[in-house]
Amino acid sequence: CSINPVVSIRYYYELRSLPCIEDILAIHPTLPARIHRPYLHKGGRAWTRGQYILEHYRFVQNLPEKYSKFLFPQKSVSLVQFIGKDGENFDI
């Protein structure tokens, strides 16, 4: 944030303008810091990484309503359940 304060502030304002930002932050609480992670886009600038993140969430929010319950679940979603070799229950 201190390296690119203007970029960070612009990104945070745009992030807050997303309609489902509260749901997104509940699932990904570290999302605001992601533009400062260079491994997300090698050689890219913080502003470019921010735009990619924002475009992704705008795309997801524009998908048909039937997908939103999977992308922004209000509770835990179990994808698969199985029993391990020692009788341990696994829930993913």
Short mmCIF file of the C-alpha atoms (twelve columns), coordinates in Angstrom:
data_MODEL
# 
_entry.id   MODEL 
# 
loop_
_atom_site.group_PDB 
_atom_site.id 
_atom_site.type_symbol 
_atom_site.label_atom_id 
_atom_site.label_alt_id 
_atom_site.label_comp_id 
_atom_site.label_asym_id 
_atom_site.label_seq_id 
_atom_site.Cartn_x 
_atom_site.Cartn_y 
_atom_site.Cartn_z 
_atom_site.pdbx_PDB_model_num 
ATOM 1  C CA . CYS A 1  0.000   0.000   0.000   1 
ATOM 2  C CA . SER A 2  2.820   2.414   0.818   1 
ATOM 3  C CA . ILE A 3  4.620   1.555   -2.431  1 
ATOM 4  C CA . ASN A 4  1.673   2.555   -4.646  1 
ATOM 5  C CA . PRO A 5  -0.695  4.585   -2.447  1 
ATOM 6  C CA . VAL A 6  -2.646  6.193   -5.298  1 
ATOM 7  C CA . VAL A 7  -3.136  2.859   -7.037  1 
ATOM 8  C CA . SER A 8  -4.178  1.247   -3.755  1 
ATOM 9  C CA . ILE A 9  -6.748  3.921   -2.968  1 
ATOM 10 C CA . ARG A 10 -8.260  3.794   -6.466  1 
ATOM 11 C CA . TYR A 11 -8.413  -0.008  -6.277  1 
ATOM 12 C CA . TYR A 12 -10.094 0.060   -2.848  1 
ATOM 13 C CA . TYR A 13 -12.733 2.535   -4.054  1 
ATOM 14 C CA . GLU A 14 -13.487 0.409   -7.113  1 
ATOM 15 C CA . LEU A 15 -13.522 -2.732  -4.996  1 
ATOM 16 C CA . ARG A 16 -16.046 -1.148  -2.617  1 
ATOM 17 C CA . SER A 17 -18.263 -0.266  -5.584  1 
ATOM 18 C CA . LEU A 18 -18.854 -3.941  -6.421  1 
ATOM 19 C CA . PRO A 19 -22.465 -4.847  -5.551  1 
ATOM 20 C CA . CYS A 20 -21.638 -8.019  -3.602  1 
ATOM 21 C CA . ILE A 21 -18.446 -6.819  -1.933  1 
ATOM 22 C CA . GLU A 22 -19.562 -7.846  1.560   1 
ATOM 23 C CA . ASP A 23 -20.178 -11.415 0.387   1 
ATOM 24 C CA . ILE A 24 -16.867 -11.449 -1.478  1 
ATOM 25 C CA . LEU A 25 -14.915 -10.197 1.536   1 
ATOM 26 C CA . ALA A 26 -16.573 -12.767 3.775   1 
ATOM 27 C CA . ILE A 27 -15.170 -15.483 1.501   1 
ATOM 28 C CA . HIS A 28 -11.850 -13.759 0.641   1 
ATOM 29 C CA . PRO A 29 -10.940 -11.375 3.481   1 
ATOM 30 C CA . THR A 30 -7.458  -10.698 2.068   1 
ATOM 31 C CA . LEU A 31 -8.768  -9.567  -1.315  1 
ATOM 32 C CA . PRO A 32 -7.879  -5.881  -0.809  1 
ATOM 33 C CA . ALA A 33 -4.182  -6.780  -0.464  1 
ATOM 34 C CA . ARG A 34 -3.966  -8.946  -3.572  1 
ATOM 35 C CA . ILE A 35 -2.836  -6.187  -5.935  1 
ATOM 36 C CA . HIS A 36 0.434   -6.080  -4.005  1 
ATOM 37 C CA . ARG A 37 1.216   -9.731  -4.646  1 
ATOM 38 C CA . PRO A 38 3.453   -9.787  -7.721  1 
ATOM 39 C CA . TYR A 39 3.147   -13.552 -8.167  1 
ATOM 40 C CA . LEU A 40 -0.434  -13.029 -9.379  1 
ATOM 41 C CA . HIS A 41 0.894   -11.559 -12.602 1 
ATOM 42 C CA . LYS A 42 4.589   -11.711 -13.323 1 
ATOM 43 C CA . GLY A 43 5.895   -8.381  -14.489 1 
ATOM 44 C CA . GLY A 44 2.538   -6.651  -14.159 1 
ATOM 45 C CA . ARG A 45 1.899   -3.422  -12.376 1 
ATOM 46 C CA . ALA A 46 -0.252  -3.155  -9.263  1 
ATOM 47 C CA . TRP A 47 -2.900  -1.219  -11.193 1 
ATOM 48 C CA . THR A 48 -3.065  -3.949  -13.864 1 
ATOM 49 C CA . ARG A 49 -3.419  -6.659  -11.220 1 
ATOM 50 C CA . GLY A 50 -6.179  -4.640  -9.582  1 
ATOM 51 C CA . GLN A 51 -8.039  -4.327  -12.857 1 
ATOM 52 C CA . TYR A 52 -7.783  -8.074  -13.469 1 
ATOM 53 C CA . ILE A 53 -9.202  -8.799  -10.021 1 
ATOM 54 C CA . LEU A 54 -12.045 -6.299  -10.468 1 
ATOM 55 C CA . GLU A 55 -12.856 -7.601  -13.950 1 
ATOM 56 C CA . HIS A 56 -12.993 -11.144 -12.587 1 
ATOM 57 C CA . TYR A 57 -15.520 -10.245 -9.885  1 
ATOM 58 C CA . ARG A 58 -17.585 -8.132  -12.295 1 
ATOM 59 C CA . PHE A 59 -17.686 -11.095 -14.681 1 
ATOM 60 C CA . VAL A 60 -18.736 -13.465 -11.890 1 
ATOM 61 C CA . GLN A 61 -21.472 -11.083 -10.711 1 
ATOM 62 C CA . ASN A 62 -22.881 -10.870 -14.253 1 
ATOM 63 C CA . LEU A 63 -23.294 -14.628 -14.550 1 
ATOM 64 C CA . PRO A 64 -26.857 -15.982 -14.419 1 
ATOM 65 C CA . GLU A 65 -28.474 -15.995 -10.956 1 
ATOM 66 C CA . LYS A 66 -28.465 -19.790 -10.747 1 
ATOM 67 C CA . TYR A 67 -24.653 -19.769 -10.334 1 
ATOM 68 C CA . SER A 68 -24.476 -17.191 -7.539  1 
ATOM 69 C CA . LYS A 69 -25.403 -19.696 -4.821  1 
ATOM 70 C CA . PHE A 70 -22.260 -21.645 -5.694  1 
ATOM 71 C CA . LEU A 71 -19.974 -18.647 -6.153  1 
ATOM 72 C CA . PHE A 72 -21.168 -16.647 -3.137  1 
ATOM 73 C CA . PRO A 73 -22.462 -19.254 -0.701  1 
ATOM 74 C CA . GLN A 74 -24.170 -18.025 2.453   1 
ATOM 75 C CA . LYS A 75 -23.031 -21.150 4.297   1 
ATOM 76 C CA . SER A 76 -20.542 -23.962 3.856   1 
ATOM 77 C CA . VAL A 77 -20.945 -26.018 0.709   1 
ATOM 78 C CA . SER A 78 -19.921 -29.662 0.765   1 
ATOM 79 C CA . LEU A 79 -18.501 -30.824 -2.547  1 
ATOM 80 C CA . VAL A 80 -17.707 -34.383 -1.541  1 
ATOM 81 C CA . GLN A 81 -17.733 -36.572 1.556   1 
ATOM 82 C CA . PHE A 82 -15.813 -39.784 2.009   1 
ATOM 83 C CA . ILE A 83 -14.423 -42.102 4.664   1 
ATOM 84 C CA . GLY A 84 -10.658 -42.621 4.893   1 
ATOM 85 C CA . LYS A 85 -8.847  -45.915 5.383   1 
ATOM 86 C CA . ASP A 86 -8.954  -45.606 9.183   1 
ATOM 87 C CA . GLY A 87 -12.643 -44.734 9.268   1 
ATOM 88 C CA . GLU A 88 -11.986 -40.972 9.348   1 
ATOM 89 C CA . ASN A 89 -14.708 -38.785 7.828   1 
ATOM 90 C CA . PHE A 90 -13.596 -36.221 5.256   1 
ATOM 91 C CA . ASP A 91 -15.730 -33.372 3.988   1 
ATOM 92 C CA . ILE A 92 -14.434 -31.114 1.225   1 
# 
